[in-house]
Amino acid sequence: MKKVSWPAKSPFIPGILFGLFAVATLVMPTSFIVMAPGPANDVTALYDGKRIVSISGQKPYPSDTHLYMTTVSAYGNPDTGASGGTVASALFDSSARVVPVRALYASEETNDAVSSRDHEMMKSSQETAAAVAMERAGLDVKMTLEITGSTNKNAQVNKGDIISAVQTPDMDKPQNIASFSQLSSALEKVKPGTGIKVTVIRDGKETVVPVTTVPRQPEFDGSVRPGSVMGVFITVTKLELPVQVSYLIDGIGGPSAGNIFSLALYDQLTPGSLGGKNSIAGTGAISWDGSIQPIGGINQKLAGANEAGVKNFLAPAANCSETRGHVPTGMNVWAVRTIDDSIQAAEAIANGDTSKLVPCSAVAAPKMRMGE
């Protein structure tokens, strides 16, 4: 029988296989999303000769203030997580955050669906920011406030009712309501449990219905804003702005630039430089009543603003507890709850006296609710 000699094993083969495995691990997608600092964009700057945020129908007032919207660069999406190499690199980057895909997105969500939703949220944010800025600048803004539901058993409203007027006990006659801000203002001095009269348009006819107001929802720190609310769900439609607004924003989604958009528009609609010759960055979603809501990626946005050289940052008060230990050296992070807070902060920065502003470091952490 002929003896067969097998070739000796090459010492390089295990190393090659390990190398191939390592490369595959680095390039293959994972089940994680990496959130890293994105660019800070000056919305007062010109792009191809046009303002990134601009108005038409009224001449804008000149300003020396630079306002920066901040962003997060996300690696990975609901369909495909970030590569192993990107995740590994992020683990050694204090400004990045690694999050499981399913912690951000439900299993049934697709990248196309999320992109579409983010686009719609950006569009809604731009409309809300414009309306709020114009009202704060003293311009007349009109919108339709449609009731889409109720959690108040003492509000005799129907789905589809259009709010047209409100009369509180201290009013001699009904006050016409043309915007969400007007409705909020009308109720800010009304104690919860107060009976008011609400004029609604129902089936094409005006009807007066009784409503007993309810308390506002507590803030993140347990505090409750003065006044009360109707306890109904309201959808804003048929927005009419006295000045047209254009945004040269592409490839960025979500609602978090509302605060800065509103400031930029307010600055163009009012005389002088809102923040003097300073650069101010910020973030925060904006509601129709001008309140500033929390957002995601606050620490990545702080890092992005720092890379742009900005030293004053306006952050939603509800995000402040997340910033501890992440504020770049030399940066002032101011807490804001409303657009009025943001305007006052910019004015204080312009005047060089920020002693009355609230730093994020002084804001209490969110109160835990039962079951959390």
Tab-separated table of C-alpha atoms in Angstrom, residues 30-292:
chain	number	residue	atom	x	y	z
A	30	THR	CA	-24.365	45.368	14.641
A	31	SER	CA	-27.570	45.803	16.620
A	32	PHE	CA	-26.446	49.205	17.898
A	33	ILE	CA	-26.826	52.841	16.853
A	34	VAL	CA	-23.954	55.257	17.428
A	35	MET	CA	-24.902	58.846	18.252
A	36	ALA	CA	-22.024	61.275	17.712
A	37	PRO	CA	-21.694	65.077	17.613
A	38	GLY	CA	-23.076	66.528	14.396
A	39	PRO	CA	-22.282	69.875	12.794
A	40	ALA	CA	-23.484	73.102	14.409
A	41	ASN	CA	-25.066	75.174	11.646
A	42	ASP	CA	-25.302	78.969	11.797
A	43	VAL	CA	-28.903	79.603	10.712
A	44	THR	CA	-28.152	83.324	10.297
A	45	ALA	CA	-25.511	82.605	7.647
A	46	LEU	CA	-25.884	82.871	3.874
A	47	TYR	CA	-25.926	79.864	1.555
A	48	ASP	CA	-25.617	80.636	-2.155
A	49	GLY	CA	-26.500	84.235	-1.327
A	50	LYS	CA	-29.617	83.331	0.673
A	51	ARG	CA	-30.216	83.177	4.410
A	52	ILE	CA	-30.637	79.673	5.800
A	53	VAL	CA	-33.686	80.992	7.669
A	54	SER	CA	-35.284	83.949	5.907
A	55	ILE	CA	-38.502	85.955	5.717
A	56	SER	CA	-40.309	87.617	2.823
A	57	GLY	CA	-43.177	90.088	2.796
A	58	GLN	CA	-41.411	92.217	5.368
A	59	LYS	CA	-37.873	93.582	5.324
A	60	PRO	CA	-35.760	91.798	7.938
A	61	TYR	CA	-33.942	93.855	10.530
A	62	PRO	CA	-30.145	93.498	10.326
A	63	SER	CA	-28.448	91.637	13.166
A	64	ASP	CA	-24.910	90.836	14.292
A	65	THR	CA	-26.014	87.808	16.312
A	66	HIS	CA	-25.068	84.312	15.149
A	67	LEU	CA	-27.478	81.537	16.117
A	68	TYR	CA	-26.466	77.894	15.750
A	69	MET	CA	-28.761	74.907	15.451
A	70	THR	CA	-27.061	71.772	16.751
A	71	THR	CA	-27.353	68.252	15.397
A	72	VAL	CA	-26.539	64.626	16.111
A	73	SER	CA	-24.830	62.375	13.575
A	74	ALA	CA	-26.414	58.926	13.829
A	75	TYR	CA	-24.587	55.882	12.469
A	76	GLY	CA	-26.941	53.015	11.767
A	77	ASN	CA	-30.697	52.981	11.265
A	78	PRO	CA	-33.741	50.844	12.128
A	79	ASP	CA	-32.907	48.431	9.299
A	80	THR	CA	-29.145	48.147	9.780
A	81	GLY	CA	-27.126	48.964	12.872
A	82	ALA	CA	-23.756	50.683	12.857
A	83	SER	CA	-20.714	48.675	11.808
A	84	GLY	CA	-18.639	46.895	14.425
A	85	GLY	CA	-15.748	49.243	13.778
A	86	THR	CA	-17.910	52.311	14.326
A	87	VAL	CA	-19.272	50.885	17.575
A	88	ALA	CA	-15.795	49.943	18.803
A	89	SER	CA	-14.486	53.424	18.051
A	90	ALA	CA	-17.454	55.060	19.814
A	91	LEU	CA	-16.755	53.115	23.003
A	92	PHE	CA	-13.530	55.098	23.368
A	93	ASP	CA	-15.110	58.467	22.490
A	94	SER	CA	-16.611	60.306	25.462
A	95	SER	CA	-18.723	62.502	23.167
A	96	ALA	CA	-20.390	59.523	21.460
A	97	ARG	CA	-23.140	57.264	22.731
A	98	VAL	CA	-23.870	53.650	21.818
A	99	VAL	CA	-27.551	52.687	22.007
A	100	PRO	CA	-29.286	49.396	21.101
A	101	VAL	CA	-31.332	49.753	17.922
A	102	ARG	CA	-34.456	48.499	19.681
A	103	ALA	CA	-34.054	51.085	22.438
A	104	LEU	CA	-34.690	53.758	19.794
A	105	TYR	CA	-36.926	52.007	17.278
A	106	ALA	CA	-39.658	49.388	17.474
A	107	SER	CA	-39.075	46.170	15.551
A	108	GLU	CA	-41.742	47.062	12.980
A	109	GLU	CA	-40.245	50.483	12.194
A	110	THR	CA	-38.333	50.819	8.929
A	111	ASN	CA	-35.708	53.350	7.935
A	112	ASP	CA	-38.041	54.820	5.299
A	113	ALA	CA	-40.840	55.234	7.836
A	114	VAL	CA	-38.537	56.884	10.382
A	115	SER	CA	-37.072	59.222	7.751
A	116	SER	CA	-40.566	60.243	6.663
A	117	ARG	CA	-41.625	60.857	10.257
A	118	ASP	CA	-38.502	62.915	10.984
A	119	HIS	CA	-39.164	64.998	7.866
A	120	GLU	CA	-42.724	65.726	8.985
A	121	MET	CA	-41.533	66.605	12.488
A	122	MET	CA	-39.014	69.065	11.045
A	123	LYS	CA	-41.726	70.652	8.886
A	124	SER	CA	-44.082	70.964	11.857
A	125	SER	CA	-41.262	72.406	13.970
A	126	GLN	CA	-40.575	75.074	11.355
A	127	GLU	CA	-44.243	76.093	11.189
A	128	THR	CA	-44.583	76.218	14.970
A	129	ALA	CA	-41.342	78.185	15.365
A	130	ALA	CA	-42.517	80.739	12.812
A	131	ALA	CA	-45.927	81.196	14.440
A	132	VAL	CA	-44.442	81.576	17.927
A	133	ALA	CA	-41.773	84.045	16.758
A	134	MET	CA	-44.300	86.214	14.935
A	135	GLU	CA	-46.680	86.332	17.882
A	136	ARG	CA	-43.823	87.297	20.198
A	137	ALA	CA	-42.886	90.030	17.700
A	138	GLY	CA	-46.429	91.429	17.890
A	139	LEU	CA	-47.722	90.174	14.542
A	140	ASP	CA	-51.181	88.673	14.019
A	141	VAL	CA	-51.118	84.919	13.508
A	142	LYS	CA	-54.250	82.934	12.743
A	143	MET	CA	-54.879	79.216	12.979
A	144	THR	CA	-57.735	76.792	13.457
A	145	LEU	CA	-57.875	74.971	16.794
A	146	GLU	CA	-59.759	71.719	16.301
A	147	ILE	CA	-60.675	69.513	19.249
A	148	THR	CA	-59.698	65.915	18.505
A	149	GLY	CA	-60.432	64.335	21.877
A	150	SER	CA	-60.903	64.974	25.586
A	151	THR	CA	-59.745	63.631	28.947
A	152	ASN	CA	-62.007	66.037	30.849
A	153	LYS	CA	-65.423	64.657	31.768
A	154	ASN	CA	-66.488	68.207	32.642
A	155	ALA	CA	-65.859	69.571	29.162
A	156	GLN	CA	-68.985	69.297	27.028
A	157	VAL	CA	-67.096	69.328	23.745
A	158	ASN	CA	-67.291	67.073	20.718
A	159	LYS	CA	-64.592	65.768	18.451
A	160	GLY	CA	-64.347	68.152	15.503
A	161	ASP	CA	-65.399	71.267	17.440
A	162	ILE	CA	-63.469	74.409	16.441
A	163	ILE	CA	-62.582	76.749	19.316
A	164	SER	CA	-63.460	80.346	18.433
A	165	ALA	CA	-63.785	82.166	21.786
A	166	VAL	CA	-63.350	81.770	25.540
A	167	GLN	CA	-64.950	83.608	28.447
A	168	THR	CA	-63.477	83.241	31.925
A	169	PRO	CA	-65.128	84.621	35.103
A	170	ASP	CA	-62.972	87.767	35.001
A	171	MET	CA	-63.988	88.625	31.415
A	172	ASP	CA	-66.972	90.876	30.660
A	173	LYS	CA	-67.425	89.248	27.261
A	174	PRO	CA	-65.993	86.348	25.253
A	175	GLN	CA	-62.431	86.761	23.988
A	176	ASN	CA	-61.892	85.679	20.408
A	177	ILE	CA	-59.262	82.961	20.064
A	178	ALA	CA	-57.208	82.973	16.869
A	179	SER	CA	-54.172	81.009	18.051
A	180	PHE	CA	-53.007	78.425	20.556
A	181	SER	CA	-50.941	81.060	22.326
A	182	GLN	CA	-54.033	83.220	22.845
A	183	LEU	CA	-55.896	80.269	24.356
A	184	SER	CA	-52.988	79.487	26.668
A	185	SER	CA	-52.720	83.134	27.741
A	186	ALA	CA	-56.461	83.340	28.437
A	187	LEU	CA	-56.184	80.445	30.901
A	188	GLU	CA	-52.856	81.244	32.560
A	189	LYS	CA	-54.566	83.104	35.443
A	190	VAL	CA	-57.527	80.729	35.727
A	191	LYS	CA	-57.329	78.328	38.671
A	192	PRO	CA	-58.021	74.619	38.064
A	193	GLY	CA	-61.653	73.722	38.713
A	194	THR	CA	-62.949	77.028	37.361
A	195	GLY	CA	-66.016	77.004	35.137
A	196	ILE	CA	-65.526	78.804	31.816
A	197	LYS	CA	-67.593	79.248	28.662
A	198	VAL	CA	-66.084	78.102	25.383
A	199	THR	CA	-67.561	79.118	22.046
A	200	VAL	CA	-67.081	76.406	19.431
A	201	ILE	CA	-68.105	76.028	15.825
A	202	ARG	CA	-70.029	72.765	15.570
A	203	ASP	CA	-71.640	71.663	12.326
A	204	GLY	CA	-71.143	75.167	10.951
A	205	LYS	CA	-72.871	76.912	13.855
A	206	GLU	CA	-71.520	78.675	16.937
A	207	THR	CA	-72.340	76.933	20.202
A	208	VAL	CA	-71.372	77.908	23.741
A	209	VAL	CA	-70.378	74.956	25.919
A	210	PRO	CA	-69.387	74.820	29.613
A	211	VAL	CA	-65.931	73.569	30.545
A	212	THR	CA	-64.440	73.102	33.995
A	213	THR	CA	-60.697	73.621	33.730
A	214	VAL	CA	-58.146	71.098	34.997
A	215	PRO	CA	-54.571	71.489	36.318
A	216	ARG	CA	-51.623	71.646	33.959
A	217	GLN	CA	-49.427	68.571	33.821
A	218	PRO	CA	-46.473	68.763	36.241
A	219	GLU	CA	-43.114	69.734	34.796
A	220	PHE	CA	-40.193	67.287	34.817
A	221	ASP	CA	-39.094	68.553	38.247
A	222	GLY	CA	-42.566	68.320	39.775
A	223	SER	CA	-43.361	72.023	39.467
A	224	VAL	CA	-46.654	73.095	37.912
A	225	ARG	CA	-47.031	76.169	35.737
A	226	PRO	CA	-49.655	78.737	36.829
A	227	GLY	CA	-53.149	78.582	35.416
A	228	SER	CA	-55.095	75.665	34.016
A	229	VAL	CA	-56.106	73.984	30.761
A	230	MET	CA	-59.277	72.708	29.137
A	231	GLY	CA	-58.197	69.073	29.303
A	232	VAL	CA	-58.782	68.441	25.608
A	233	PHE	CA	-56.604	67.415	22.684
A	234	ILE	CA	-56.190	70.162	20.089
A	235	THR	CA	-54.858	69.931	16.546
A	236	VAL	CA	-53.683	73.091	14.786
A	237	THR	CA	-54.740	73.442	11.142
A	238	LYS	CA	-55.075	76.204	8.531
A	239	LEU	CA	-52.117	78.223	9.776
A	240	GLU	CA	-52.036	81.776	8.390
A	241	LEU	CA	-48.786	83.693	8.825
A	242	PRO	CA	-48.514	87.427	8.040
A	243	VAL	CA	-44.920	86.926	6.844
A	244	GLN	CA	-43.620	84.096	4.670
A	245	VAL	CA	-40.703	82.013	5.948
A	246	SER	CA	-38.167	79.932	4.024
A	247	TYR	CA	-35.753	77.348	5.414
A	248	LEU	CA	-32.703	76.106	3.507
A	249	ILE	CA	-32.401	72.965	5.595
A	250	ASP	CA	-31.694	69.654	3.883
A	251	GLY	CA	-30.917	66.218	5.248
A	252	ILE	CA	-31.828	67.083	8.848
A	253	GLY	CA	-34.987	65.792	10.510
A	254	GLY	CA	-36.790	65.942	13.819
A	255	PRO	CA	-38.218	68.797	15.911
A	256	SER	CA	-35.215	69.823	18.004
A	257	ALA	CA	-34.254	73.002	16.109
A	258	GLY	CA	-37.540	74.757	16.903
A	259	ASN	CA	-36.054	76.867	19.688
A	260	ILE	CA	-33.245	78.245	17.500
A	261	PHE	CA	-35.504	78.684	14.446
A	262	SER	CA	-37.895	80.777	16.515
A	263	LEU	CA	-35.069	82.912	17.924
A	264	ALA	CA	-33.624	83.514	14.448
A	265	LEU	CA	-36.994	84.634	13.099
A	266	TYR	CA	-37.734	86.805	16.127
A	267	ASP	CA	-34.344	88.484	15.618
A	268	GLN	CA	-35.218	89.297	11.988
A	269	LEU	CA	-38.662	90.599	12.942
A	270	THR	CA	-37.491	92.959	15.693
A	271	PRO	CA	-35.002	95.870	15.717
A	272	GLY	CA	-31.442	95.409	16.918
A	273	SER	CA	-29.236	92.381	17.423
A	274	LEU	CA	-30.974	89.967	19.794
A	275	GLY	CA	-27.749	88.524	21.183
A	276	GLY	CA	-25.446	91.430	20.389
A	277	LYS	CA	-22.346	90.332	18.477
A	278	ASN	CA	-22.310	86.969	20.211
A	279	SER	CA	-22.644	83.430	18.912
A	280	ILE	CA	-25.339	81.405	20.658
A	281	ALA	CA	-26.133	77.735	20.095
A	282	GLY	CA	-29.097	75.786	21.334
A	283	THR	CA	-31.653	73.090	20.926
A	284	GLY	CA	-35.186	72.231	22.019
A	285	ALA	CA	-38.493	71.368	20.404
A	286	ILE	CA	-41.044	74.170	20.508
A	287	SER	CA	-44.771	73.904	21.223
A	288	TRP	CA	-47.554	76.159	19.963
A	289	ASP	CA	-47.709	77.918	23.334
A	290	GLY	CA	-43.975	78.686	23.195
A	291	SER	CA	-42.835	76.086	25.713
A	292	ILE	CA	-39.484	74.404	25.013
